Each structure stands twice: as structure tokens, then as C-alpha cells.
XYZ file of C-alpha atoms in Angstrom:
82
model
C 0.000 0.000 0.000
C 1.578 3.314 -0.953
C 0.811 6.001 1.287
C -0.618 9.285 -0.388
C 0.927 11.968 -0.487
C -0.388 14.904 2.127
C -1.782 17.220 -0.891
C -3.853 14.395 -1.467
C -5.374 14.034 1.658
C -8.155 16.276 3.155
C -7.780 19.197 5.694
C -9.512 17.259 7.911
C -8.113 13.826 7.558
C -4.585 15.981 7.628
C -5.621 17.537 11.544
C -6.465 13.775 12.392
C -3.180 12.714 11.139
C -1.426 15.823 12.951
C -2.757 14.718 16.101
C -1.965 11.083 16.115
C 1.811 11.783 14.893
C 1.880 14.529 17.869
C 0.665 11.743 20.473
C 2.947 8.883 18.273
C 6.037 11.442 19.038
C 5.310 12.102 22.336
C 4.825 8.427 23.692
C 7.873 7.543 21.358
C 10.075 10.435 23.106
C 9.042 9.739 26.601
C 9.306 5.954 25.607
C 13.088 6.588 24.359
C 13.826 8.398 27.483
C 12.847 5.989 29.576
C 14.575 3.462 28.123
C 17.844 5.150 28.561
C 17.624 5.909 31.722
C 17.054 2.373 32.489
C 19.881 1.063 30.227
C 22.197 3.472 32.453
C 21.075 2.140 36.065
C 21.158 -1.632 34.178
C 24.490 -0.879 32.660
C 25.782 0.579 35.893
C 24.388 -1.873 38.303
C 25.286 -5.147 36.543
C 27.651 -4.158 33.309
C 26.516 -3.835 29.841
C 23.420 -4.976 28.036
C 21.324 -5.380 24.965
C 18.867 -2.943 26.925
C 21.601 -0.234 26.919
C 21.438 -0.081 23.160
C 17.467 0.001 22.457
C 16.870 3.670 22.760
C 19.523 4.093 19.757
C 17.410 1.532 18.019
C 14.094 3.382 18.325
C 15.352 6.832 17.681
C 15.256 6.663 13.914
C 11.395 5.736 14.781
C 11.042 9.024 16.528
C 13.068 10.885 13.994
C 10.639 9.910 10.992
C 7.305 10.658 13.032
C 8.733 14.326 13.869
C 9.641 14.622 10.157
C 5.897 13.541 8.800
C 4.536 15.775 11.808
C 6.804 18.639 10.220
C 5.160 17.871 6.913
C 1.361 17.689 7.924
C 2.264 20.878 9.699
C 3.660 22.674 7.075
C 0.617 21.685 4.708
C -2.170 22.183 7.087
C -0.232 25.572 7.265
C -0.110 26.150 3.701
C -3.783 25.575 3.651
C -4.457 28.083 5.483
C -2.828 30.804 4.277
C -4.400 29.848 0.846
């Protein structure tokens, strides 16, 4: 399934996709956080561990939602000035 591009989609259906990426980034950031935090105590309590190297993993994640939430923004904000 290819996803459409944001011109395509609605002003509507573009403010219900700017919302869910704003709550998808914020869970994803606070999840990220989190997880380092606990991968230092781990790391410093019993030595290195896979769990040490997961918020790396999942920061790409968070680094594409903020760039589609960037995009949605920019359009819904194009929109309106139109």
C-alpha cells in the first residue's frame, strides 16, 4: 500500500493525522527516554546490556514521526494561508 501523499489528503483527515503523529512522538520520546535511563542504572548496576542499546534503536522511529509531523504541519499551514 503506498501512502498518499499529504496534498492528497483532506484538511480534515490531515488535523487527524497531525494529532496522532503529535501523540505517536510524544509516547515515542518519553518511551526513548525511559529506556535510557534504564539502560544506564542496568548498565551501571550489573555491566553492559542489549537494553543499553534500544533507545539508539528506536530513535530513527522518533526521527521519521517528527519529520511527517513537520510535513502535515507545514501543509495544514499552507492551507491556510491559501
Amino acid at each position: 500500500m503506498n501512502p498518499q501523499p499529504f496534498t492528497a489528503l483532506s484538511t480534515e483527515e490531515l488535523k487527524k493525522k497531525a494529532k496522532t503523529l503529535k501523540l505517536a512522538v510524544i509516547f515515542m520520546g518519553f518511551s526513548v527516554l525511559i529506556m535510557l535511563i534504564c539502560g544506564i542504572i542496568v548498565s551501571m548496576k550489573k555491566g553492559f546490556s542489549a537494553l543499553a542499546v534500544t533507545p539508539v534503536a528506536f530513535t530513527p522511529l522518533l526521527i521519521i514521526f517528527s519529520t511527517q509531523l513537520k510535513q502535515v504541519n507545514n501543509e495544514l499551514k499552507k492551507r491556510e494561508t491559501a
